GROMACS .gro file of C-alpha atoms in nm:
model
  304
    1MET     CA    1   0.000   0.000   0.000
    2THR     CA    2   0.186   0.305  -0.131
    3ALA     CA    3   0.117   0.643  -0.284
    4ASP     CA    4   0.273   0.527  -0.613
    5SER     CA    5   0.021   0.555  -0.898
    6PRO     CA    6  -0.286   0.573  -0.672
    7THR     CA    7  -0.608   0.454  -0.835
    8PRO     CA    8  -0.967   0.415  -0.714
    9THR     CA    9  -0.870   0.067  -0.594
   10ASN     CA   10  -0.533   0.163  -0.449
   11PRO     CA   11  -0.568   0.341  -0.112
   12TYR     CA   12  -0.249   0.441   0.063
   13LEU     CA   13  -0.115   0.537   0.404
   14VAL     CA   14   0.046   0.871   0.480
   15PRO     CA   15   0.252   0.883   0.804
   16LEU     CA   16   0.180   1.217   0.971
   17ALA     CA   17   0.361   1.185   1.305
   18GLU     CA   18   0.486   0.906   1.528
   19GLY     CA   19   0.188   0.670   1.559
   20VAL     CA   20  -0.041   0.883   1.340
   21TRP     CA   21  -0.150   0.799   0.986
   22ALA     CA   22  -0.394   0.917   0.721
   23TYR     CA   23  -0.559   0.654   0.502
   24ILE     CA   24  -0.629   0.809   0.163
   25GLN     CA   25  -0.873   0.660  -0.089
   26PRO     CA   26  -0.852   0.790  -0.444
   27ASP     CA   27  -1.034   0.928  -0.629
   28GLY     CA   28  -1.206   1.095  -0.334
   29GLY     CA   29  -1.540   1.114  -0.515
   30TRP     CA   30  -1.885   1.004  -0.406
   31MET     CA   31  -1.870   0.743  -0.127
   32VAL     CA   32  -1.487   0.724  -0.140
   33ASN     CA   33  -1.365   0.901   0.172
   34ASN     CA   34  -1.049   0.924   0.381
   35MET     CA   35  -0.988   0.795   0.731
   36GLY     CA   36  -0.707   0.819   0.983
   37PHE     CA   37  -0.584   0.643   1.293
   38ILE     CA   38  -0.379   0.710   1.602
   39ALA     CA   39  -0.199   0.438   1.795
   40GLY     CA   40  -0.221   0.444   2.172
   41LYS     CA   41  -0.041   0.226   2.424
   42GLU     CA   42  -0.264  -0.077   2.364
   43THR     CA   43  -0.533   0.019   2.115
   44VAL     CA   44  -0.606   0.245   1.819
   45PHE     CA   45  -0.833   0.547   1.776
   46SER     CA   46  -0.992   0.563   1.428
   47VAL     CA   47  -1.122   0.874   1.257
   48ASP     CA   48  -1.419   0.745   1.055
   49VAL     CA   49  -1.466   0.420   0.868
   50THR     CA   50  -1.574   0.388   0.506
   51SER     CA   51  -1.855   0.299   0.271
   52THR     CA   52  -1.840  -0.073   0.192
   53GLU     CA   53  -1.738  -0.403   0.345
   54PRO     CA   54  -1.430  -0.457   0.121
   55ARG     CA   55  -1.306  -0.101   0.171
   56THR     CA   56  -1.352  -0.116   0.548
   57GLN     CA   57  -1.183  -0.457   0.567
   58ALA     CA   58  -0.887  -0.318   0.373
   59TYR     CA   59  -0.868  -0.022   0.611
   60LEU     CA   60  -0.873  -0.243   0.921
   61GLU     CA   61  -0.604  -0.464   0.769
   62ALA     CA   62  -0.389  -0.155   0.710
   63ILE     CA   63  -0.431  -0.057   1.076
   64GLU     CA   64  -0.329  -0.406   1.185
   65GLN     CA   65  -0.021  -0.403   0.963
   66ALA     CA   66   0.086  -0.058   1.080
   67THR     CA   67   0.022  -0.094   1.451
   68GLY     CA   68  -0.053  -0.456   1.546
   69LYS     CA   69  -0.324  -0.318   1.775
   70PRO     CA   70  -0.705  -0.335   1.773
   71VAL     CA   71  -0.935  -0.038   1.724
   72SER     CA   72  -1.113   0.050   2.048
   73HIS     CA   73  -1.247   0.398   1.966
   74LEU     CA   74  -1.404   0.546   1.654
   75LEU     CA   75  -1.500   0.904   1.574
   76TYR     CA   76  -1.777   0.979   1.326
   77THR     CA   77  -1.687   1.317   1.179
   78HIS     CA   78  -2.048   1.342   1.055
   79SER     CA   79  -2.346   1.126   0.963
   80HIS     CA   80  -2.297   1.057   0.592
   81PRO     CA   81  -2.283   0.687   0.503
   82ASP     CA   82  -1.938   0.685   0.345
   83HIS     CA   83  -1.795   0.776   0.687
   84CYS     CA   84  -2.014   0.544   0.896
   85ASN     CA   85  -2.122   0.234   0.700
   86GLY     CA   86  -1.835   0.011   0.802
   87ALA     CA   87  -1.876   0.053   1.178
   88SER     CA   88  -2.045  -0.286   1.221
   89LEU     CA   89  -1.702  -0.441   1.157
   90LEU     CA   90  -1.595  -0.281   1.485
   91PRO     CA   91  -1.876  -0.414   1.707
   92GLN     CA   92  -1.696  -0.349   2.037
   93ALA     CA   93  -1.555  -0.005   1.962
   94GLU     CA   94  -1.681   0.302   2.141
   95ILE     CA   95  -1.824   0.542   1.883
   96ILE     CA   96  -1.797   0.914   1.952
   97ALA     CA   97  -2.004   1.169   1.760
   98HIS     CA   98  -2.168   1.506   1.798
   99GLN     CA   99  -2.524   1.484   1.926
  100MET     CA  100  -2.661   1.619   1.597
  101THR     CA  101  -2.485   1.340   1.410
  102ALA     CA  102  -2.665   1.087   1.629
  103THR     CA  103  -2.996   1.258   1.548
  104GLU     CA  104  -2.923   1.264   1.174
  105LEU     CA  105  -2.833   0.894   1.174
  106GLN     CA  106  -3.183   0.819   1.301
  107HIS     CA  107  -3.340   1.007   1.008
  108PRO     CA  108  -3.139   0.935   0.691
  109HIS     CA  109  -3.233   1.091   0.357
  110GLY     CA  110  -3.329   0.840   0.094
  111VAL     CA  111  -3.183   0.848  -0.257
  112GLU     CA  112  -3.334   0.668  -0.557
  113ASP     CA  113  -3.134   0.376  -0.694
  114HIS     CA  114  -3.079   0.535  -1.035
  115ILE     CA  115  -2.894   0.839  -0.898
  116PHE     CA  116  -2.553   0.671  -0.855
  117THR     CA  117  -2.359   0.414  -1.052
  118LYS     CA  118  -2.401   0.071  -0.895
  119PHE     CA  119  -2.184  -0.046  -0.609
  120GLU     CA  120  -2.215  -0.317  -0.344
  121VAL     CA  121  -2.206  -0.214   0.021
  122GLY     CA  122  -2.171  -0.572   0.142
  123SER     CA  123  -2.242  -0.699   0.493
  124VAL     CA  124  -2.187  -0.377   0.685
  125GLN     CA  125  -2.402  -0.113   0.842
  126MET     CA  126  -2.350   0.189   1.061
  127ARG     CA  127  -2.375   0.166   1.439
  128MET     CA  128  -2.529   0.435   1.651
  129PRO     CA  129  -2.282   0.641   1.857
  130THR     CA  130  -2.218   0.517   2.209
  131ARG     CA  131  -2.096   0.857   2.332
  132THR     CA  132  -2.216   1.197   2.214
  133TYR     CA  133  -2.109   1.551   2.298
  134SER     CA  134  -2.239   1.904   2.242
  135ASP     CA  135  -1.932   2.129   2.223
  136ARG     CA  136  -1.597   1.952   2.248
  137ILE     CA  137  -1.418   1.656   2.407
  138THR     CA  138  -1.051   1.639   2.498
  139LEU     CA  139  -0.906   1.290   2.535
  140LYS     CA  140  -0.566   1.170   2.648
  141TRP     CA  141  -0.448   0.902   2.405
  142GLY     CA  142  -0.118   0.764   2.525
  143GLU     CA  143   0.096   1.076   2.563
  144ARG     CA  144  -0.104   1.262   2.300
  145GLU     CA  145  -0.396   1.503   2.341
  146LEU     CA  146  -0.693   1.458   2.107
  147GLN     CA  147  -0.922   1.758   2.070
  148ILE     CA  148  -1.261   1.667   1.920
  149VAL     CA  149  -1.458   1.979   1.837
  150HIS     CA  150  -1.794   2.076   1.691
  151PRO     CA  151  -1.748   2.411   1.512
  152GLY     CA  152  -2.056   2.564   1.672
  153GLN     CA  153  -2.269   2.596   1.358
  154ALA     CA  154  -2.390   2.385   1.069
  155SER     CA  155  -2.120   2.362   0.801
  156HIS     CA  156  -2.089   2.053   0.582
  157SER     CA  157  -2.362   1.906   0.803
  158SER     CA  158  -2.526   1.997   1.131
  159GLY     CA  159  -2.308   1.762   1.335
  160ASP     CA  160  -1.955   1.799   1.199
  161SER     CA  161  -1.662   1.706   1.421
  162TYR     CA  162  -1.297   1.776   1.355
  163LEU     CA  163  -1.006   1.624   1.543
  164PHE     CA  164  -0.698   1.832   1.615
  165LEU     CA  165  -0.367   1.702   1.747
  166PRO     CA  166  -0.203   2.016   1.888
  167ASP     CA  167   0.127   1.846   1.971
  168ASP     CA  168   0.167   1.735   1.608
  169SER     CA  169  -0.012   2.025   1.435
  170VAL     CA  170  -0.232   1.771   1.252
  171LEU     CA  171  -0.598   1.833   1.169
  172PHE     CA  172  -0.839   1.556   1.068
  173ALA     CA  173  -1.103   1.777   0.911
  174GLY     CA  174  -1.359   1.526   0.788
  175ASP     CA  175  -1.576   1.672   0.514
  176LEU     CA  176  -1.517   2.025   0.634
  177VAL     CA  177  -1.236   2.003   0.377
  178PHE     CA  178  -1.240   1.861   0.024
  179ASN     CA  179  -0.913   1.866  -0.170
  180GLY     CA  180  -0.962   1.828  -0.545
  181GLY     CA  181  -1.332   1.753  -0.510
  182THR     CA  182  -1.635   1.980  -0.500
  183PRO     CA  183  -1.736   2.073  -0.143
  184PHE     CA  184  -2.096   1.972  -0.070
  185ALA     CA  185  -2.312   2.190   0.156
  186LEU     CA  186  -2.658   2.042   0.097
  187SER     CA  187  -2.684   1.905   0.453
  188GLY     CA  188  -2.529   2.209   0.619
  189SER     CA  189  -2.486   2.582   0.565
  190LEU     CA  190  -2.275   2.784   0.325
  191SER     CA  191  -2.241   3.080   0.558
  192GLY     CA  192  -2.179   2.856   0.858
  193TRP     CA  193  -1.915   2.659   0.670
  194ILE     CA  194  -1.734   2.978   0.569
  195GLU     CA  195  -1.723   3.078   0.936
  196THR     CA  196  -1.594   2.733   1.028
  197ILE     CA  197  -1.310   2.758   0.775
  198GLY     CA  198  -1.193   3.067   0.962
  199GLN     CA  199  -1.199   2.868   1.285
  200LEU     CA  200  -0.990   2.592   1.129
  201GLN     CA  201  -0.741   2.844   0.995
  202ASP     CA  202  -0.700   2.984   1.345
  203LEU     CA  203  -0.577   2.642   1.462
  204GLY     CA  204  -0.263   2.691   1.253
  205ALA     CA  205  -0.242   2.322   1.158
  206ARG     CA  206   0.052   2.241   0.933
  207THR     CA  207  -0.097   1.913   0.808
  208ILE     CA  208  -0.462   1.875   0.710
  209VAL     CA  209  -0.635   1.547   0.629
  210PRO     CA  210  -0.946   1.622   0.421
  211GLY     CA  211  -1.253   1.403   0.415
  212HIS     CA  212  -1.187   1.351   0.043
  213GLY     CA  213  -0.870   1.404  -0.156
  214PRO     CA  214  -0.497   1.407  -0.075
  215VAL     CA  215  -0.339   1.536   0.244
  216GLY     CA  216  -0.249   1.904   0.223
  217GLY     CA  217  -0.145   2.209   0.416
  218PRO     CA  218  -0.316   2.536   0.511
  219GLU     CA  219  -0.378   2.619   0.146
  220VAL     CA  220  -0.658   2.362   0.123
  221LEU     CA  221  -0.864   2.565   0.370
  222GLU     CA  222  -0.845   2.876   0.156
  223ASN     CA  223  -0.942   2.674  -0.151
  224VAL     CA  224  -1.260   2.554   0.022
  225ARG     CA  225  -1.340   2.906   0.141
  226GLU     CA  226  -1.309   3.044  -0.212
  227TYR     CA  227  -1.548   2.786  -0.350
  228LEU     CA  228  -1.807   2.841  -0.078
  229GLU     CA  229  -1.794   3.219  -0.124
  230PHE     CA  230  -1.836   3.168  -0.499
  231VAL     CA  231  -2.149   2.957  -0.443
  232LEU     CA  232  -2.292   3.197  -0.187
  233ALA     CA  233  -2.253   3.488  -0.430
  234ALA     CA  234  -2.413   3.279  -0.707
  235SER     CA  235  -2.703   3.197  -0.474
  236HIS     CA  236  -2.773   3.564  -0.408
  237SER     CA  237  -2.756   3.635  -0.780
  238ALA     CA  238  -2.998   3.352  -0.862
  239VAL     CA  239  -3.249   3.473  -0.605
  240GLU     CA  240  -3.229   3.826  -0.742
  241GLN     CA  241  -3.290   3.694  -1.096
  242GLY     CA  242  -3.579   3.475  -0.988
  243LEU     CA  243  -3.408   3.156  -1.102
  244LYS     CA  244  -3.463   2.809  -0.963
  245PRO     CA  245  -3.153   2.623  -0.839
  246LEU     CA  246  -3.122   2.388  -1.138
  247GLU     CA  247  -3.171   2.678  -1.380
  248ALA     CA  248  -2.906   2.876  -1.198
  249ALA     CA  249  -2.665   2.581  -1.199
  250LEU     CA  250  -2.704   2.521  -1.573
  251ALA     CA  251  -2.642   2.889  -1.646
  252LEU     CA  252  -2.347   2.926  -1.411
  253ASP     CA  253  -1.988   2.935  -1.536
  254LEU     CA  254  -1.792   2.739  -1.275
  255GLY     CA  255  -1.466   2.895  -1.392
  256LYS     CA  256  -1.164   2.745  -1.217
  257PHE     CA  257  -1.394   2.527  -1.004
  258ALA     CA  258  -1.500   2.328  -1.312
  259GLN     CA  259  -1.181   2.121  -1.268
  260LEU     CA  260  -1.306   1.981  -0.935
  261ILE     CA  261  -1.458   1.633  -0.953
  262ASP     CA  262  -1.831   1.587  -0.887
  263ALA     CA  263  -1.918   1.928  -1.035
  264GLU     CA  264  -2.289   1.835  -1.024
  265ARG     CA  265  -2.283   1.921  -0.653
  266ILE     CA  266  -2.328   2.283  -0.761
  267VAL     CA  267  -2.700   2.204  -0.785
  268GLY     CA  268  -2.721   2.089  -0.424
  269ASN     CA  269  -2.504   2.378  -0.310
  270LEU     CA  270  -2.728   2.633  -0.482
  271HIS     CA  271  -3.034   2.468  -0.330
  272ARG     CA  272  -2.874   2.514   0.012
  273GLY     CA  273  -2.759   2.870  -0.049
  274MET     CA  274  -3.090   2.985  -0.194
  275ALA     CA  275  -3.288   2.810   0.080
  276GLU     CA  276  -3.081   2.993   0.343
  277ILE     CA  277  -3.147   3.327   0.174
  278GLN     CA  278  -3.518   3.263   0.122
  279GLY     CA  279  -3.589   3.075   0.443
  280LYS     CA  280  -3.717   2.767   0.258
  281ASP     CA  281  -3.700   2.394   0.326
  282ILE     CA  282  -3.520   2.147   0.100
  283HIS     CA  283  -3.656   1.820  -0.039
  284PHE     CA  284  -3.345   1.605  -0.065
  285PRO     CA  285  -3.470   1.344  -0.318
  286THR     CA  286  -3.561   1.628  -0.556
  287VAL     CA  287  -3.214   1.779  -0.523
  288PHE     CA  288  -3.041   1.451  -0.604
  289GLN     CA  289  -3.269   1.402  -0.903
  290GLN     CA  290  -3.170   1.747  -1.028
  291MET     CA  291  -2.801   1.669  -0.982
  292TYR     CA  292  -2.863   1.360  -1.196
  293GLU     CA  293  -3.027   1.582  -1.460
  294TYR     CA  294  -2.739   1.833  -1.445
  295ASN     CA  295  -2.509   1.537  -1.513
  296GLY     CA  296  -2.686   1.476  -1.845
  297SER     CA  297  -2.939   1.237  -1.687
  298ARG     CA  298  -2.653   0.997  -1.624
  299PRO     CA  299  -2.584   0.829  -1.289
  300LEU     CA  300  -2.337   1.012  -1.067
  301LEU     CA  301  -2.004   0.833  -1.074
  302THR     CA  302  -1.879   0.647  -0.769
  303HIS     CA  303  -1.591   0.401  -0.739
  304ALA     CA  304  -1.716   0.268  -0.404
   0.00000   0.00000   0.00000
């Protein structure tokens, strides 16, 4: 497992500090997320799991090879299935999550089968958190301090958690950061997420593990901020012109952001931005159908 010629079936480990690794899954698109793990004296703390049985098994095997220790604790950075599905393969692990993540897991949004290209989840399912928090938790893990923090407002979702290792200047950002992929705000808040990016920048982390895409430095935070500000401005413009979100998305020039994978997320992001401005609710199945239509009425690509 190396970073040489990474492919959608070739995840790789990135050592970040003594006993700390990121587990990166190319291509970082739909349902293909990143994880990380931290070795303690006897057991391992995992940041997220992944979307399918084979992918989660491969991740757990990588942990075993790197540490020789079992996973005893798991953090859900948020409620989306790519970060939670594999938890049933860790039946004894304590699962930590923000209280809003626990609520969201009880009320998942359904998506029609035709929306995504086909993939097999296998014999896994998410587990409900065994420990929730409202603001932050600080844990001692071996000699290392783990700071688990909710940013204080909806961002990528309502229940985002990030994990900061102050002694190592390492930030596991979950889906608060996408690197090379289109950030997705449908479940959260554009304005809240922009505020959260400022909070993450204030941490001064030198190494940032995104929820999707390769490990980066502080520059990845500014890249996400620029995209979110672009979408927020486009949302205001669409409201002023009386456009609907799909109409606005089809008319919008993505400019430099067109190079990001999963560009169809602009539809969901405009739905969120315009709903915030207008004080409206969002019907999630309709939004995913419109992303499918934006994609030429072709299934959204996933390598899960």
